[in-house]
Amino acid sequence: MKNRSWAFLAGGLLVALLLAGVVSNYASSHPDGLDSSLLKGCTVDADDNIVGGSCPAQQARDHELADSPLADYGVRGVRNSFVSTGLSGVLGVLVTFAIGAGGFWLLRRRGTTPTDGTTPTDGTTPTKGTTPTDGTNPTDGDPARSDDVRRRADAAS
């Protein structure tokens, strides 16, 4: 991969880590659209606890993974909420990046080496001075190509 591509990926990863690790701590703690629509019909106190009325949010239960190490936008065992939230975001970005990079690595295009003496089909050209292994001349039968090859050879010398 070219150096520019690596720099772009590293820059993107750095920005994502910064956003997840620092900026995520300043997100709004007020309910978003789904949470607020589930609270319609209920009375809530200042801490967003339901104190009366009837709404779908009263039927809410803890998720099966509510006691997992990264549940509720934090890391279990870290007492400082700022650090816990930031660390959770950084770990999420790193895991997501690793899964994505692994997927792209598995799906990447691999060049093929021709074994029958034909021109490679992966978009590469044979290097100067190489010949096919079957003894044929790649320019046989194609006068335009042989002129091209001669011109390049003359220009290179």
XYZ file of N, CA and C in Angstrom:
471
model
N 0.853 -1.171 0.000
C 0.000 0.000 0.000
C 0.898 1.233 0.000
N 0.460 2.252 -0.673
C 1.251 3.475 -0.773
C 1.310 4.196 0.563
N 2.327 5.014 0.733
C 2.490 5.775 1.984
C 1.320 6.706 2.237
N 0.751 7.270 1.164
C -0.397 8.169 1.335
C -1.603 7.432 1.905
N -1.806 6.195 1.455
C -2.918 5.402 1.963
C -2.729 5.100 3.439
N -1.501 4.752 3.827
C -1.225 4.477 5.244
C -1.437 5.730 6.077
N -1.001 6.871 5.572
C -1.176 8.119 6.307
C -2.660 8.453 6.462
N -3.442 8.218 5.417
C -4.884 8.474 5.475
C -5.545 7.567 6.501
N -5.214 6.274 6.476
C -5.779 5.333 7.445
C -5.370 5.683 8.873
N -4.114 6.017 9.073
C -3.632 6.379 10.414
C -4.313 7.657 10.898
N -4.485 8.626 10.013
C -5.171 9.867 10.382
C -6.629 9.620 10.744
N -7.307 8.792 9.952
C -8.700 8.450 10.244
C -8.842 7.716 11.562
N -7.924 6.793 11.825
C -7.950 6.059 13.090
C -7.689 7.003 14.258
N -6.763 7.925 14.095
C -6.456 8.888 15.155
C -7.663 9.783 15.454
N -8.344 10.255 14.419
C -9.538 11.095 14.613
C -10.636 10.295 15.316
N -10.851 9.050 14.888
C -11.876 8.209 15.517
C -11.549 7.945 16.980
N -10.278 7.698 17.281
C -9.867 7.473 18.672
C -10.066 8.724 19.518
N -9.752 9.882 18.953
C -9.941 11.141 19.667
C -11.417 11.396 19.946
N -12.257 11.197 18.936
C -13.696 11.393 19.128
C -14.260 10.419 20.152
N -13.880 9.156 20.051
C -14.412 8.141 20.960
C -13.862 8.303 22.372
N -12.602 8.675 22.478
C -11.965 8.745 23.789
C -12.215 10.016 24.559
N -12.403 11.127 23.869
C -12.535 12.411 24.562
C -13.905 13.049 24.315
N -14.247 13.248 23.054
C -15.450 13.996 22.709
C -16.716 13.259 23.142
N -16.680 11.929 23.169
C -17.875 11.162 23.545
C -18.319 11.456 24.975
N -17.426 11.918 25.809
C -17.781 12.262 27.191
C -18.678 13.490 27.271
N -18.722 14.270 26.217
C -19.518 15.496 26.218
C -20.852 15.327 25.488
N -21.227 14.088 25.185
C -22.510 13.823 24.531
C -23.647 14.145 25.493
N -24.799 14.455 24.943
C -25.960 14.801 25.751
C -26.439 13.598 26.553
N -26.813 13.835 27.790
C -27.343 12.751 28.623
C -28.867 12.704 28.558
N -29.476 13.620 27.824
C -30.927 13.623 27.679
C -31.339 12.529 26.708
N -32.535 11.985 26.888
C -32.967 10.885 26.014
C -33.054 11.318 24.559
N -32.703 10.389 23.678
C -32.823 10.676 22.247
C -34.260 10.425 21.788
N -34.506 10.446 20.508
C -35.861 10.323 19.971
C -36.574 9.052 20.394
N -35.893 7.905 20.338
C -36.530 6.647 20.705
C -36.863 6.626 22.199
N -35.898 7.023 23.025
C -36.146 7.033 24.470
C -37.280 7.979 24.838
N -37.291 9.161 24.256
C -38.336 10.121 24.609
C -39.709 9.668 24.110
N -39.769 8.999 22.966
C -41.065 8.509 22.492
C -41.578 7.358 23.359
N -40.692 6.574 23.926
C -41.102 5.493 24.823
C -41.580 6.023 26.175
N -41.193 7.250 26.500
C -41.593 7.855 27.777
C -42.901 8.635 27.677
N -43.472 8.752 26.469
C -44.722 9.512 26.327
C -45.831 8.824 27.114
N -46.503 9.591 27.928
C -47.574 9.067 28.765
C -47.138 8.827 30.199
N -45.854 8.962 30.481
C -45.330 8.755 31.834
C -44.852 10.078 32.414
N -44.813 10.126 33.701
C -44.240 11.264 34.414
C -42.870 10.833 34.908
N -41.860 11.669 34.651
C -40.494 11.344 35.075
C -39.966 12.439 35.983
N -39.043 12.062 36.871
C -38.429 13.050 37.761
C -37.168 13.610 37.112
N -36.404 14.386 37.836
C -35.203 15.037 37.303
C -34.129 14.037 36.899
N -34.152 12.852 37.484
C -33.158 11.827 37.158
C -33.651 10.852 36.087
N -34.730 11.209 35.403
C -35.343 10.387 34.354
C -35.887 9.054 34.861
N -36.278 9.008 36.134
C -36.945 7.821 36.679
C -38.452 8.000 36.522
N -39.134 6.941 36.126
C -40.579 6.984 35.934
C -41.256 6.990 37.306
N -42.082 8.023 37.547
C -42.776 8.127 38.842
C -44.290 7.973 38.715
N -44.802 7.948 37.498
C -46.245 7.794 37.328
C -46.633 7.703 35.874
N -47.919 7.438 35.639
C -48.443 7.362 34.282
C -48.297 5.970 33.697
N -48.542 5.894 32.394
C -48.466 4.619 31.693
C -47.765 4.837 30.342
N -46.671 4.119 30.128
C -45.913 4.256 28.879
C -45.174 2.948 28.589
N -44.729 2.769 27.328
C -43.992 1.543 26.973
C -42.682 1.371 27.744
N -42.075 2.451 28.188
C -40.798 2.357 28.895
C -40.924 1.606 30.219
N -42.127 1.510 30.770
C -42.306 0.781 32.021
C -42.073 -0.719 31.838
N -42.185 -1.202 30.625
C -41.983 -2.623 30.343
C -40.512 -2.959 30.072
N -39.642 -1.954 30.060
C -38.230 -2.165 29.743
C -37.550 -3.025 30.797
N -36.705 -3.916 30.349
C -35.921 -4.796 31.226
C -34.458 -4.672 30.835
N -33.580 -5.067 31.731
C -32.152 -5.063 31.420
C -31.859 -6.070 30.315
N -30.925 -5.718 29.494
C -30.477 -6.591 28.415
C -29.705 -7.764 29.006
N -29.619 -8.870 28.274
C -28.900 -10.054 28.746
C -27.420 -9.776 28.982
N -26.875 -8.808 28.272
C -25.453 -8.484 28.417
C -25.233 -7.232 29.271
N -26.214 -6.889 30.093
C -26.117 -5.680 30.906
C -24.982 -5.741 31.922
N -24.507 -6.933 32.242
C -23.408 -7.041 33.200
C -22.078 -7.364 32.517
N -21.984 -7.139 31.206
C -20.738 -7.398 30.481
C -19.712 -6.303 30.789
N -18.440 -6.544 30.492
C -17.379 -5.581 30.845
C -17.524 -4.200 30.203
N -18.164 -4.100 29.036
C -18.293 -2.806 28.349
C -19.740 -2.321 28.291
N -20.576 -2.775 29.213
C -21.993 -2.387 29.189
C -22.182 -0.936 29.623
N -23.233 -0.322 29.109
C -23.659 1.025 29.508
C -22.597 2.097 29.246
N -21.931 2.005 28.115
C -20.955 3.018 27.672
C -19.830 3.249 28.671
N -19.363 2.210 29.290
C -18.265 2.325 30.243
C -17.544 1.006 30.387
N -16.459 1.038 31.147
C -15.673 -0.156 31.424
C -15.867 -0.506 32.888
N -16.322 -1.725 33.127
C -16.550 -2.140 34.505
C -15.227 -2.146 35.270
N -15.262 -1.645 36.477
C -14.081 -1.623 37.326
C -13.351 -0.292 37.323
N -13.635 0.570 36.351
C -12.998 1.889 36.297
C -13.949 2.870 36.974
N -13.517 3.453 38.081
C -14.398 4.295 38.899
C -14.630 5.691 38.306
N -13.644 6.240 37.640
C -13.766 7.568 37.043
C -14.629 7.453 35.786
N -15.793 8.109 35.785
C -16.724 7.960 34.653
C -16.157 8.534 33.357
N -15.374 9.611 33.428
C -14.769 10.206 32.237
C -13.815 9.201 31.588
N -12.950 8.603 32.395
C -11.980 7.633 31.889
C -12.693 6.366 31.414
N -13.699 5.936 32.150
C -14.442 4.728 31.801
C -15.130 4.867 30.442
N -15.805 5.994 30.222
C -16.478 6.234 28.950
C -15.473 6.344 27.808
N -14.405 7.088 28.033
C -13.375 7.254 27.000
C -12.701 5.941 26.642
N -12.371 5.151 27.656
C -11.724 3.866 27.421
C -12.656 2.911 26.677
N -13.920 2.944 27.020
C -14.903 2.119 26.323
C -14.973 2.499 24.847
N -14.986 3.782 24.562
C -15.013 4.247 23.169
C -13.762 3.861 22.408
N -12.600 4.011 23.034
C -11.331 3.660 22.386
C -11.288 2.164 22.095
N -11.694 1.344 23.051
C -11.718 -0.108 22.824
C -12.681 -0.473 21.698
N -13.824 0.197 21.656
C -14.782 -0.058 20.573
C -14.218 0.296 19.213
N -13.529 1.421 19.109
C -12.920 1.831 17.839
C -11.843 0.832 17.426
N -11.004 0.421 18.356
C -9.924 -0.516 18.025
C -10.462 -1.874 17.583
N -11.487 -2.367 18.267
C -12.071 -3.656 17.878
C -12.725 -3.540 16.498
N -13.457 -2.454 16.270
C -14.102 -2.249 14.970
C -13.068 -2.123 13.855
N -12.004 -1.376 14.103
C -10.942 -1.215 13.111
C -10.266 -2.554 12.829
N -10.008 -3.337 13.874
C -9.360 -4.639 13.686
C -10.245 -5.580 12.876
N -11.532 -5.603 13.152
C -12.448 -6.459 12.387
C -12.514 -6.007 10.933
N -12.610 -4.691 10.710
C -12.646 -4.170 9.342
C -11.357 -4.442 8.586
N -10.221 -4.213 9.221
C -8.933 -4.466 8.571
C -8.770 -5.948 8.270
N -9.190 -6.798 9.193
C -9.118 -8.236 8.957
C -9.996 -8.656 7.789
N -11.190 -8.083 7.707
C -12.078 -8.393 6.588
C -11.494 -7.956 5.267
N -10.933 -6.751 5.219
C -10.316 -6.283 3.979
C -9.089 -7.112 3.631
N -8.334 -7.534 4.623
C -7.162 -8.362 4.376
C -7.576 -9.698 3.757
N -8.668 -10.268 4.273
C -9.149 -11.539 3.733
C -9.692 -11.400 2.308
N -10.281 -10.264 1.999
C -10.917 -10.060 0.694
C -10.033 -9.372 -0.337
N -8.809 -9.028 0.028
C -7.955 -8.271 -0.892
C -7.691 -9.059 -2.165
N -7.405 -8.340 -3.225
C -7.091 -8.969 -4.509
C -5.658 -9.436 -4.477
N -5.476 -10.640 -4.873
C -4.112 -11.173 -4.944
C -3.738 -11.306 -6.407
N -2.530 -10.883 -6.768
C -2.062 -11.024 -8.136
C -1.798 -12.488 -8.451
N -1.959 -12.839 -9.715
C -1.706 -14.208 -10.126
C -0.473 -14.253 -10.989
N 0.281 -15.315 -10.872
C 1.456 -15.508 -11.700
C 1.086 -16.458 -12.822
N 1.239 -16.002 -14.077
C 0.879 -16.888 -15.183
C 1.860 -18.051 -15.283
N 1.350 -19.227 -15.533
C 2.212 -20.401 -15.682
C 2.216 -20.928 -17.099
N 1.331 -20.396 -17.943
C 1.252 -20.909 -19.302
C 1.936 -20.002 -20.321
N 2.686 -19.028 -19.860
C 3.414 -18.155 -20.779
C 2.599 -16.999 -21.304
N 1.409 -16.792 -20.824
C 0.577 -15.686 -21.287
C 0.839 -14.458 -20.447
N 0.307 -13.357 -20.902
C 0.433 -12.105 -20.178
C -0.396 -12.163 -18.907
N 0.094 -11.634 -17.788
C -0.679 -11.653 -16.543
C -2.010 -10.925 -16.716
N -3.047 -11.423 -16.025
C -4.376 -10.819 -16.126
C -4.670 -9.869 -14.981
N -3.717 -9.666 -14.082
C -3.983 -8.819 -12.912
C -3.605 -7.364 -13.139
N -3.346 -6.985 -14.385
C -3.042 -5.591 -14.674
C -1.561 -5.282 -14.627
N -0.706 -6.234 -14.276
C 0.731 -5.983 -14.239
C 1.330 -6.307 -15.596
N 2.518 -5.814 -15.814
C 3.226 -6.135 -17.039
C 4.511 -6.848 -16.663
N 4.968 -7.749 -17.526
C 6.221 -8.437 -17.213
C 7.358 -7.436 -17.100
N 8.319 -7.719 -16.254
C 9.455 -6.813 -16.089
C 10.390 -6.949 -17.274
N 11.218 -5.923 -17.501
C 12.118 -5.889 -18.640
C 13.080 -7.075 -18.569
N 13.230 -7.735 -19.666
C 14.172 -8.841 -19.742
C 13.550 -10.187 -19.428
N 12.272 -10.235 -19.094
C 11.644 -11.524 -18.813
C 11.002 -12.063 -20.071
N 10.976 -13.364 -20.181
C 10.330 -14.004 -21.308
C 9.420 -15.081 -20.783
N 8.409 -15.433 -21.539
C 7.519 -16.509 -21.105
C 8.280 -17.824 -20.969
N 7.799 -18.694 -20.102
C 8.492 -19.955 -19.828
C 8.228 -21.024 -20.874
N 7.270 -20.799 -21.781
C 6.978 -21.835 -22.773
C 7.746 -21.633 -24.078
N 8.648 -20.655 -24.129
C 9.480 -20.438 -25.303
C 8.845 -19.585 -26.380
N 7.654 -19.068 -26.166
C 7.012 -18.239 -27.182
C 7.390 -16.792 -26.979
N 7.280 -16.034 -28.053
C 7.535 -14.606 -27.991
C 6.186 -13.915 -27.809
N 6.008 -13.092 -26.762
C 4.709 -12.465 -26.541
C 4.272 -11.541 -27.659
N 5.184 -11.136 -28.540
C 4.814 -10.222 -29.612
C 4.575 -10.951 -30.924
N 4.728 -12.288 -30.950
C 4.484 -13.044 -32.186
C 3.059 -12.827 -32.667
N 2.911 -12.559 -33.939
C 1.592 -12.428 -34.528
C 0.932 -11.088 -34.296
N 1.572 -10.158 -33.602
C 0.981 -8.846 -33.330
C 2.006 -7.782 -33.709
N 2.010 -7.355 -35.005
C 3.024 -6.399 -35.450
C 2.970 -5.073 -34.701
N 1.785 -4.625 -34.338
C 1.691 -3.344 -33.629
C 2.374 -3.449 -32.266
N 2.168 -4.552 -31.606
C 2.774 -4.722 -30.290
C 4.280 -4.873 -30.401
N 4.764 -5.589 -31.418
C 6.207 -5.754 -31.545
C 6.867 -4.402 -31.817
N 6.204 -3.517 -32.592
C 6.745 -2.177 -32.809
C 6.802 -1.413 -31.496
N 5.747 -1.562 -30.693
C 5.704 -0.916 -29.380
C 6.848 -1.384 -28.502
N 7.062 -2.690 -28.478
C 8.122 -3.257 -27.646
C 9.483 -2.771 -28.126
N 9.671 -2.711 -29.449
C 10.946 -2.225 -29.992
C 11.182 -0.769 -29.621
N 10.132 0.062 -29.715
C 10.271 1.484 -29.369
C 10.682 1.648 -27.903
N 10.037 0.876 -27.016
C 10.380 0.959 -25.592
C 11.815 0.494 -25.349
N 12.208 -0.561 -26.038
C 13.574 -1.072 -25.870
C 14.589 -0.048 -26.358
N 14.287 0.612 -27.489
C 15.188 1.647 -28.003
C 15.250 2.831 -27.047
N 14.114 3.205 -26.475
C 14.088 4.344 -25.562
C 14.828 4.029 -24.277
N 14.787 2.766 -23.852
C 15.427 2.389 -22.595
C 16.934 2.299 -22.742
N 17.442 2.091 -23.977
C 18.896 1.941 -24.136
C 19.597 3.226 -24.393
